[in-house]
């Protein structure tokens, strides 16, 4: 069998996987232009096990769909492994780890008025990323590559409060080697937010090398993200990085 490159995902649009036709999920979408096939999270653990044990598959990404940070364990077949083991393995192999919400912790508060995806998932992004940073994960594994969708939830916009809390008020973990905002700037974020002002802030905050184009298709049409992005009228070099170059480099495709 030829080596196949894939990413394990928590939702059909969260990540993608290249599989033989016989292994495709019944509810998986048709092949998308970049040559990957989306799968649901229920397939994640099985594919993760396959990736780590089979020489015929090349593992290029993992997905942590929970907002609880390092306290949740992953299951590889019959073996339960800690998130630390998973992150250590990802860092060792230089594999990006995609964070994506599933059913948000705040579901009871956001399911009214159809706010689950617009607010609930954003809060999950924020909580998960903050907990991972505050746990010292990125000090323990400084080469670990994290990818957070939706422009990092709300964290880039409020992380100054974490900086103040830790460095001035001396509340929270005092063993971090950098300010929380410095860690956030080291994390890759996709630009799924149909608001050019939000994209501009993310670009100013993180720089052009940490942003990845994505669409959240089929829930959001690609044009709804692409048009606001193009309206920023960035240089051709910056556009090329965000639209494809950064992802190609990150996922080695």
PDB file of C-alpha atoms in Angstrom:
ATOM      1  CA  UNK A   1       0.000   0.000   0.000  1.00  0.00           C
ATOM      2  CA  UNK A   2       1.240   3.495  -0.752  1.00  0.00           C
ATOM      3  CA  UNK A   3       1.856   5.750   2.228  1.00  0.00           C
ATOM      4  CA  UNK A   4      -1.168   7.992   2.700  1.00  0.00           C
ATOM      5  CA  UNK A   5      -1.127  11.413   4.302  1.00  0.00           C
ATOM      6  CA  UNK A   6      -4.005  12.282   6.590  1.00  0.00           C
ATOM      7  CA  UNK A   7      -5.290  14.401   9.434  1.00  0.00           C
ATOM      8  CA  UNK A   8      -7.665  13.030  12.072  1.00  0.00           C
ATOM      9  CA  UNK A   9     -10.555  15.363  12.815  1.00  0.00           C
ATOM     10  CA  UNK A  10     -13.336  16.094  15.289  1.00  0.00           C
ATOM     11  CA  UNK A  11     -15.931  17.179  12.751  1.00  0.00           C
ATOM     12  CA  UNK A  12     -16.425  16.920   9.012  1.00  0.00           C
ATOM     13  CA  UNK A  13     -15.025  20.406   8.454  1.00  0.00           C
ATOM     14  CA  UNK A  14     -12.565  20.398  11.351  1.00  0.00           C
ATOM     15  CA  UNK A  15      -9.906  18.365   9.602  1.00  0.00           C
ATOM     16  CA  UNK A  16      -9.585  15.887   6.772  1.00  0.00           C
ATOM     17  CA  UNK A  17      -8.414  12.376   6.064  1.00  0.00           C
ATOM     18  CA  UNK A  18      -7.343  10.507   2.929  1.00  0.00           C
ATOM     19  CA  UNK A  19      -8.754   6.984   3.061  1.00  0.00           C
ATOM     20  CA  UNK A  20      -9.295   4.047   0.723  1.00  0.00           C
ATOM     21  CA  UNK A  21     -12.836   4.089  -0.671  1.00  0.00           C
ATOM     22  CA  UNK A  22     -13.783   1.021   1.409  1.00  0.00           C
ATOM     23  CA  UNK A  23     -12.936   2.855   4.627  1.00  0.00           C
ATOM     24  CA  UNK A  24     -14.969   6.005   3.988  1.00  0.00           C
ATOM     25  CA  UNK A  25     -17.677   6.897   6.455  1.00  0.00           C
ATOM     26  CA  UNK A  26     -21.193   6.574   5.098  1.00  0.00           C
ATOM     27  CA  UNK A  27     -21.931  10.202   5.975  1.00  0.00           C
ATOM     28  CA  UNK A  28     -18.639  11.622   4.725  1.00  0.00           C
ATOM     29  CA  UNK A  29     -18.808  14.400   2.113  1.00  0.00           C
ATOM     30  CA  UNK A  30     -17.491  14.104  -1.398  1.00  0.00           C
ATOM     31  CA  UNK A  31     -13.794  14.634  -2.011  1.00  0.00           C
ATOM     32  CA  UNK A  32     -12.915  18.281  -1.607  1.00  0.00           C
ATOM     33  CA  UNK A  33     -10.544  20.217  -3.909  1.00  0.00           C
ATOM     34  CA  UNK A  34      -7.354  19.784  -1.853  1.00  0.00           C
ATOM     35  CA  UNK A  35      -7.653  16.000  -2.176  1.00  0.00           C
ATOM     36  CA  UNK A  36      -8.700  15.061   1.344  1.00  0.00           C
ATOM     37  CA  UNK A  37     -11.850  13.454   2.664  1.00  0.00           C
ATOM     38  CA  UNK A  38     -13.628  14.805   5.740  1.00  0.00           C
ATOM     39  CA  UNK A  39     -14.591  12.412   8.544  1.00  0.00           C
ATOM     40  CA  UNK A  40     -16.481  12.707  11.803  1.00  0.00           C
ATOM     41  CA  UNK A  41     -14.796  12.614  15.214  1.00  0.00           C
ATOM     42  CA  UNK A  42     -16.035   9.100  15.895  1.00  0.00           C
ATOM     43  CA  UNK A  43     -13.342   7.885  13.514  1.00  0.00           C
ATOM     44  CA  UNK A  44     -10.548   9.849  15.189  1.00  0.00           C
ATOM     45  CA  UNK A  45      -9.244   7.372  17.789  1.00  0.00           C
ATOM     46  CA  UNK A  46      -9.219   4.461  15.332  1.00  0.00           C
ATOM     47  CA  UNK A  47      -7.283   6.451  12.752  1.00  0.00           C
ATOM     48  CA  UNK A  48      -4.903   7.727  15.412  1.00  0.00           C
ATOM     49  CA  UNK A  49      -4.137   4.155  16.438  1.00  0.00           C
ATOM     50  CA  UNK A  50      -3.640   3.200  12.808  1.00  0.00           C
ATOM     51  CA  UNK A  51      -1.323   6.137  12.255  1.00  0.00           C
ATOM     52  CA  UNK A  52       0.982   5.302  15.136  1.00  0.00           C
ATOM     53  CA  UNK A  53       1.176   1.573  14.458  1.00  0.00           C
ATOM     54  CA  UNK A  54       1.002   1.081  10.703  1.00  0.00           C
ATOM     55  CA  UNK A  55       3.966   1.845   8.428  1.00  0.00           C
ATOM     56  CA  UNK A  56       1.535   2.247   5.519  1.00  0.00           C
ATOM     57  CA  UNK A  57       0.047   5.461   6.863  1.00  0.00           C
ATOM     58  CA  UNK A  58       1.778   8.768   7.474  1.00  0.00           C
ATOM     59  CA  UNK A  59       0.241  10.656  10.370  1.00  0.00           C
ATOM     60  CA  UNK A  60       0.299  14.433   9.937  1.00  0.00           C
ATOM     61  CA  UNK A  61      -2.165  15.724  12.555  1.00  0.00           C
ATOM     62  CA  UNK A  62      -4.322  14.982  15.572  1.00  0.00           C
ATOM     63  CA  UNK A  63      -7.434  16.605  16.989  1.00  0.00           C
ATOM     64  CA  UNK A  64      -8.379  17.355  20.594  1.00  0.00           C
ATOM     65  CA  UNK A  65     -12.114  18.155  20.516  1.00  0.00           C
ATOM     66  CA  UNK A  66     -12.477  18.834  24.212  1.00  0.00           C
ATOM     67  CA  UNK A  67     -12.216  22.133  26.057  1.00  0.00           C
ATOM     68  CA  UNK A  68     -10.823  20.555  29.228  1.00  0.00           C
ATOM     69  CA  UNK A  69      -7.187  20.823  28.220  1.00  0.00           C
ATOM     70  CA  UNK A  70      -4.737  18.247  29.510  1.00  0.00           C
ATOM     71  CA  UNK A  71      -7.107  16.547  31.958  1.00  0.00           C
ATOM     72  CA  UNK A  72      -8.851  14.457  29.298  1.00  0.00           C
ATOM     73  CA  UNK A  73      -7.337  11.176  28.114  1.00  0.00           C
ATOM     74  CA  UNK A  74      -7.242   9.855  24.571  1.00  0.00           C
ATOM     75  CA  UNK A  75      -7.919   6.243  23.649  1.00  0.00           C
ATOM     76  CA  UNK A  76      -5.693   4.336  21.258  1.00  0.00           C
ATOM     77  CA  UNK A  77      -7.462   1.050  20.707  1.00  0.00           C
ATOM     78  CA  UNK A  78      -7.786  -0.585  24.131  1.00  0.00           C
ATOM     79  CA  UNK A  79      -5.100   1.607  25.683  1.00  0.00           C
ATOM     80  CA  UNK A  80      -5.875   4.881  27.424  1.00  0.00           C
ATOM     81  CA  UNK A  81      -3.108   7.435  27.035  1.00  0.00           C
ATOM     82  CA  UNK A  82      -2.814  10.839  28.612  1.00  0.00           C
ATOM     83  CA  UNK A  83      -2.897  14.046  26.649  1.00  0.00           C
ATOM     84  CA  UNK A  84       0.717  14.553  27.719  1.00  0.00           C
ATOM     85  CA  UNK A  85       1.696  11.348  25.924  1.00  0.00           C
ATOM     86  CA  UNK A  86      -0.214  12.454  22.860  1.00  0.00           C
ATOM     87  CA  UNK A  87       1.365  15.916  22.859  1.00  0.00           C
ATOM     88  CA  UNK A  88       4.828  14.472  23.464  1.00  0.00           C
ATOM     89  CA  UNK A  89       4.404  12.146  20.495  1.00  0.00           C
ATOM     90  CA  UNK A  90       3.158  14.983  18.304  1.00  0.00           C
ATOM     91  CA  UNK A  91       6.132  17.158  19.259  1.00  0.00           C
ATOM     92  CA  UNK A  92       8.557  14.293  18.666  1.00  0.00           C
ATOM     93  CA  UNK A  93       7.172  13.652  15.181  1.00  0.00           C
ATOM     94  CA  UNK A  94       6.704  17.368  14.403  1.00  0.00           C
ATOM     95  CA  UNK A  95       2.966  16.899  13.872  1.00  0.00           C
ATOM     96  CA  UNK A  96       0.468  19.767  14.169  1.00  0.00           C
ATOM     97  CA  UNK A  97      -2.344  19.292  16.688  1.00  0.00           C
ATOM     98  CA  UNK A  98      -5.695  20.750  15.660  1.00  0.00           C
ATOM     99  CA  UNK A  99      -8.022  21.952  18.428  1.00  0.00           C
ATOM    100  CA  UNK A 100     -11.685  22.002  17.470  1.00  0.00           C
ATOM    101  CA  UNK A 101     -14.855  22.182  19.578  1.00  0.00           C
ATOM    102  CA  UNK A 102     -17.486  19.465  19.546  1.00  0.00           C
ATOM    103  CA  UNK A 103     -20.448  19.942  21.890  1.00  0.00           C
ATOM    104  CA  UNK A 104     -19.541  23.067  23.878  1.00  0.00           C
ATOM    105  CA  UNK A 105     -19.472  23.136  27.660  1.00  0.00           C
ATOM    106  CA  UNK A 106     -21.839  26.095  27.552  1.00  0.00           C
ATOM    107  CA  UNK A 107     -24.471  24.264  25.484  1.00  0.00           C
ATOM    108  CA  UNK A 108     -27.281  24.872  27.983  1.00  0.00           C
ATOM    109  CA  UNK A 109     -26.645  28.610  27.847  1.00  0.00           C
ATOM    110  CA  UNK A 110     -26.156  28.999  24.100  1.00  0.00           C
ATOM    111  CA  UNK A 111     -28.581  26.544  22.519  1.00  0.00           C
ATOM    112  CA  UNK A 112     -31.333  29.144  22.692  1.00  0.00           C
ATOM    113  CA  UNK A 113     -31.393  31.600  19.807  1.00  0.00           C
ATOM    114  CA  UNK A 114     -29.122  29.218  17.826  1.00  0.00           C
ATOM    115  CA  UNK A 115     -25.949  30.510  19.463  1.00  0.00           C
ATOM    116  CA  UNK A 116     -24.102  27.177  19.744  1.00  0.00           C
ATOM    117  CA  UNK A 117     -21.797  27.661  16.770  1.00  0.00           C
ATOM    118  CA  UNK A 118     -21.613  31.434  16.889  1.00  0.00           C
ATOM    119  CA  UNK A 119     -20.792  31.721  20.614  1.00  0.00           C
ATOM    120  CA  UNK A 120     -20.535  28.302  22.275  1.00  0.00           C
ATOM    121  CA  UNK A 121     -17.832  26.961  19.991  1.00  0.00           C
ATOM    122  CA  UNK A 122     -15.881  30.209  20.240  1.00  0.00           C
ATOM    123  CA  UNK A 123     -15.895  29.984  24.033  1.00  0.00           C
ATOM    124  CA  UNK A 124     -14.701  26.363  23.830  1.00  0.00           C
ATOM    125  CA  UNK A 125     -11.817  27.415  21.592  1.00  0.00           C
ATOM    126  CA  UNK A 126     -10.916  30.080  24.124  1.00  0.00           C
ATOM    127  CA  UNK A 127     -11.151  27.846  27.200  1.00  0.00           C
ATOM    128  CA  UNK A 128      -9.226  24.954  25.638  1.00  0.00           C
ATOM    129  CA  UNK A 129      -6.410  27.128  24.375  1.00  0.00           C
ATOM    130  CA  UNK A 130      -6.132  29.064  27.630  1.00  0.00           C
ATOM    131  CA  UNK A 131      -5.995  25.906  29.757  1.00  0.00           C
ATOM    132  CA  UNK A 132      -3.291  24.407  27.560  1.00  0.00           C
ATOM    133  CA  UNK A 133      -1.201  27.571  27.767  1.00  0.00           C
ATOM    134  CA  UNK A 134      -1.668  27.992  31.523  1.00  0.00           C
ATOM    135  CA  UNK A 135      -0.751  24.337  32.111  1.00  0.00           C
ATOM    136  CA  UNK A 136       2.773  24.997  30.844  1.00  0.00           C
ATOM    137  CA  UNK A 137       2.302  22.704  27.854  1.00  0.00           C
ATOM    138  CA  UNK A 138       4.216  24.938  25.470  1.00  0.00           C
ATOM    139  CA  UNK A 139       7.124  25.224  27.891  1.00  0.00           C
ATOM    140  CA  UNK A 140       7.276  21.467  28.281  1.00  0.00           C
ATOM    141  CA  UNK A 141       6.989  20.919  24.509  1.00  0.00           C
ATOM    142  CA  UNK A 142       8.299  24.145  22.955  1.00  0.00           C
ATOM    143  CA  UNK A 143       8.291  22.720  19.412  1.00  0.00           C
ATOM    144  CA  UNK A 144       4.652  21.600  19.594  1.00  0.00           C
ATOM    145  CA  UNK A 145       2.529  23.110  16.842  1.00  0.00           C
ATOM    146  CA  UNK A 146      -1.033  23.914  17.873  1.00  0.00           C
ATOM    147  CA  UNK A 147      -3.722  24.959  15.385  1.00  0.00           C
ATOM    148  CA  UNK A 148      -6.830  26.725  16.691  1.00  0.00           C
ATOM    149  CA  UNK A 149      -9.810  27.486  14.442  1.00  0.00           C
ATOM    150  CA  UNK A 150     -12.010  30.580  14.294  1.00  0.00           C
ATOM    151  CA  UNK A 151      -9.189  33.091  14.819  1.00  0.00           C
ATOM    152  CA  UNK A 152      -8.503  31.596  18.243  1.00  0.00           C
ATOM    153  CA  UNK A 153     -12.029  32.141  19.571  1.00  0.00           C
ATOM    154  CA  UNK A 154     -11.949  35.227  21.768  1.00  0.00           C
ATOM    155  CA  UNK A 155      -8.500  34.646  23.292  1.00  0.00           C
ATOM    156  CA  UNK A 156      -6.388  36.968  21.099  1.00  0.00           C
ATOM    157  CA  UNK A 157      -8.711  39.844  21.974  1.00  0.00           C
ATOM    158  CA  UNK A 158      -8.683  39.347  25.749  1.00  0.00           C
ATOM    159  CA  UNK A 159      -5.276  37.777  26.383  1.00  0.00           C
ATOM    160  CA  UNK A 160      -3.972  41.091  27.693  1.00  0.00           C
ATOM    161  CA  UNK A 161      -6.064  40.444  30.796  1.00  0.00           C
ATOM    162  CA  UNK A 162      -4.201  37.164  31.329  1.00  0.00           C
ATOM    163  CA  UNK A 163      -0.893  38.954  30.915  1.00  0.00           C
ATOM    164  CA  UNK A 164      -1.915  41.466  33.580  1.00  0.00           C
ATOM    165  CA  UNK A 165      -3.270  38.815  35.923  1.00  0.00           C
ATOM    166  CA  UNK A 166      -0.075  36.763  35.837  1.00  0.00           C
ATOM    167  CA  UNK A 167       2.646  39.389  35.543  1.00  0.00           C
ATOM    168  CA  UNK A 168       1.130  42.211  37.636  1.00  0.00           C
ATOM    169  CA  UNK A 169      -1.443  40.699  40.005  1.00  0.00           C
ATOM    170  CA  UNK A 170       0.569  37.468  40.365  1.00  0.00           C
ATOM    171  CA  UNK A 171      -2.543  35.315  40.087  1.00  0.00           C
ATOM    172  CA  UNK A 172      -2.536  31.972  38.337  1.00  0.00           C
ATOM    173  CA  UNK A 173       0.524  29.917  37.383  1.00  0.00           C
ATOM    174  CA  UNK A 174       3.797  31.677  38.117  1.00  0.00           C
ATOM    175  CA  UNK A 175       6.020  29.108  36.425  1.00  0.00           C
ATOM    176  CA  UNK A 176       5.336  30.130  32.826  1.00  0.00           C
ATOM    177  CA  UNK A 177       8.431  31.183  30.926  1.00  0.00           C
ATOM    178  CA  UNK A 178       6.598  33.774  28.819  1.00  0.00           C
ATOM    179  CA  UNK A 179       3.515  35.965  28.916  1.00  0.00           C
ATOM    180  CA  UNK A 180       0.288  34.244  27.790  1.00  0.00           C
ATOM    181  CA  UNK A 181       0.090  36.579  24.791  1.00  0.00           C
ATOM    182  CA  UNK A 182       3.489  35.349  23.607  1.00  0.00           C
ATOM    183  CA  UNK A 183       2.245  31.775  23.576  1.00  0.00           C
ATOM    184  CA  UNK A 184      -0.895  32.776  21.667  1.00  0.00           C
ATOM    185  CA  UNK A 185       1.262  34.427  19.015  1.00  0.00           C
ATOM    186  CA  UNK A 186       3.081  31.118  18.520  1.00  0.00           C
ATOM    187  CA  UNK A 187      -0.142  29.241  17.716  1.00  0.00           C
ATOM    188  CA  UNK A 188      -1.532  28.796  14.226  1.00  0.00           C
ATOM    189  CA  UNK A 189      -5.078  30.067  13.685  1.00  0.00           C
ATOM    190  CA  UNK A 190      -7.456  29.710  10.771  1.00  0.00           C
ATOM    191  CA  UNK A 191      -9.295  32.804   9.554  1.00  0.00           C
ATOM    192  CA  UNK A 192     -12.847  31.476   9.776  1.00  0.00           C
ATOM    193  CA  UNK A 193     -14.613  34.687  10.724  1.00  0.00           C
ATOM    194  CA  UNK A 194     -16.523  36.513   7.974  1.00  0.00           C
ATOM    195  CA  UNK A 195     -15.448  39.911   9.277  1.00  0.00           C
ATOM    196  CA  UNK A 196     -12.432  41.610   7.686  1.00  0.00           C
ATOM    197  CA  UNK A 197     -11.739  43.697  10.796  1.00  0.00           C
ATOM    198  CA  UNK A 198     -11.308  40.488  12.836  1.00  0.00           C
ATOM    199  CA  UNK A 199      -8.960  39.076  10.208  1.00  0.00           C
ATOM    200  CA  UNK A 200      -6.964  42.306  10.241  1.00  0.00           C
ATOM    201  CA  UNK A 201      -6.604  42.185  14.014  1.00  0.00           C
ATOM    202  CA  UNK A 202      -5.414  38.561  13.858  1.00  0.00           C
ATOM    203  CA  UNK A 203      -2.892  39.512  11.188  1.00  0.00           C
ATOM    204  CA  UNK A 204      -1.595  42.428  13.273  1.00  0.00           C
ATOM    205  CA  UNK A 205      -1.511  40.256  16.387  1.00  0.00           C
ATOM    206  CA  UNK A 206       0.023  37.027  15.050  1.00  0.00           C
ATOM    207  CA  UNK A 207       1.676  38.026  11.797  1.00  0.00           C
ATOM    208  CA  UNK A 208       1.222  36.487   8.319  1.00  0.00           C
ATOM    209  CA  UNK A 209       3.098  33.250   9.074  1.00  0.00           C
ATOM    210  CA  UNK A 210       0.589  31.926  11.643  1.00  0.00           C
ATOM    211  CA  UNK A 211      -2.716  32.352   9.770  1.00  0.00           C
ATOM    212  CA  UNK A 212      -4.373  29.670   7.628  1.00  0.00           C
ATOM    213  CA  UNK A 213      -7.242  30.054   5.198  1.00  0.00           C
ATOM    214  CA  UNK A 214     -10.214  27.828   5.940  1.00  0.00           C
ATOM    215  CA  UNK A 215     -13.925  28.024   5.216  1.00  0.00           C
ATOM    216  CA  UNK A 216     -15.797  25.762   7.682  1.00  0.00           C
ATOM    217  CA  UNK A 217     -17.559  24.328   4.635  1.00  0.00           C
ATOM    218  CA  UNK A 218     -20.290  23.046   4.375  1.00  0.00           C
ATOM    219  CA  UNK A 219     -21.634  25.259   7.174  1.00  0.00           C
ATOM    220  CA  UNK A 220     -19.909  28.331   5.780  1.00  0.00           C
ATOM    221  CA  UNK A 221     -19.368  28.741   2.070  1.00  0.00           C
ATOM    222  CA  UNK A 222     -15.732  29.460   1.077  1.00  0.00           C
ATOM    223  CA  UNK A 223     -16.761  32.720  -0.593  1.00  0.00           C
ATOM    224  CA  UNK A 224     -18.026  34.047   2.766  1.00  0.00           C
ATOM    225  CA  UNK A 225     -14.478  33.857   4.126  1.00  0.00           C
ATOM    226  CA  UNK A 226     -12.510  34.515   0.958  1.00  0.00           C
ATOM    227  CA  UNK A 227     -14.252  37.772   0.006  1.00  0.00           C
ATOM    228  CA  UNK A 228     -13.648  39.502   3.381  1.00  0.00           C
ATOM    229  CA  UNK A 229     -10.060  38.283   3.303  1.00  0.00           C
ATOM    230  CA  UNK A 230      -9.428  39.637  -0.198  1.00  0.00           C
ATOM    231  CA  UNK A 231     -11.041  42.934   0.788  1.00  0.00           C
ATOM    232  CA  UNK A 232      -8.041  43.527   3.070  1.00  0.00           C
ATOM    233  CA  UNK A 233      -5.965  44.052  -0.085  1.00  0.00           C
ATOM    234  CA  UNK A 234      -2.835  42.518   1.346  1.00  0.00           C
ATOM    235  CA  UNK A 235       0.364  42.061  -0.602  1.00  0.00           C
ATOM    236  CA  UNK A 236       0.521  39.135  -3.001  1.00  0.00           C
ATOM    237  CA  UNK A 237       3.171  37.488  -0.823  1.00  0.00           C
ATOM    238  CA  UNK A 238       1.030  37.737   2.329  1.00  0.00           C
ATOM    239  CA  UNK A 239      -2.078  36.473   0.542  1.00  0.00           C
ATOM    240  CA  UNK A 240      -0.144  33.498  -0.823  1.00  0.00           C
ATOM    241  CA  UNK A 241       1.096  32.571   2.646  1.00  0.00           C
ATOM    242  CA  UNK A 242      -2.343  32.654   4.248  1.00  0.00           C
ATOM    243  CA  UNK A 243      -4.249  31.065   1.372  1.00  0.00           C
ATOM    244  CA  UNK A 244      -1.923  28.097   0.889  1.00  0.00           C
ATOM    245  CA  UNK A 245       1.740  28.561   1.720  1.00  0.00           C
ATOM    246  CA  UNK A 246       1.477  28.342   5.503  1.00  0.00           C
ATOM    247  CA  UNK A 247      -0.718  25.231   5.360  1.00  0.00           C
ATOM    248  CA  UNK A 248       1.576  23.501   2.881  1.00  0.00           C
ATOM    249  CA  UNK A 249       4.539  24.172   5.123  1.00  0.00           C
ATOM    250  CA  UNK A 250       2.730  23.228   8.333  1.00  0.00           C
ATOM    251  CA  UNK A 251       1.286  19.947   7.022  1.00  0.00           C
ATOM    252  CA  UNK A 252       4.220  19.221   4.698  1.00  0.00           C
ATOM    253  CA  UNK A 253       2.037  18.847   1.611  1.00  0.00           C
TER     254      UNK A 253
END
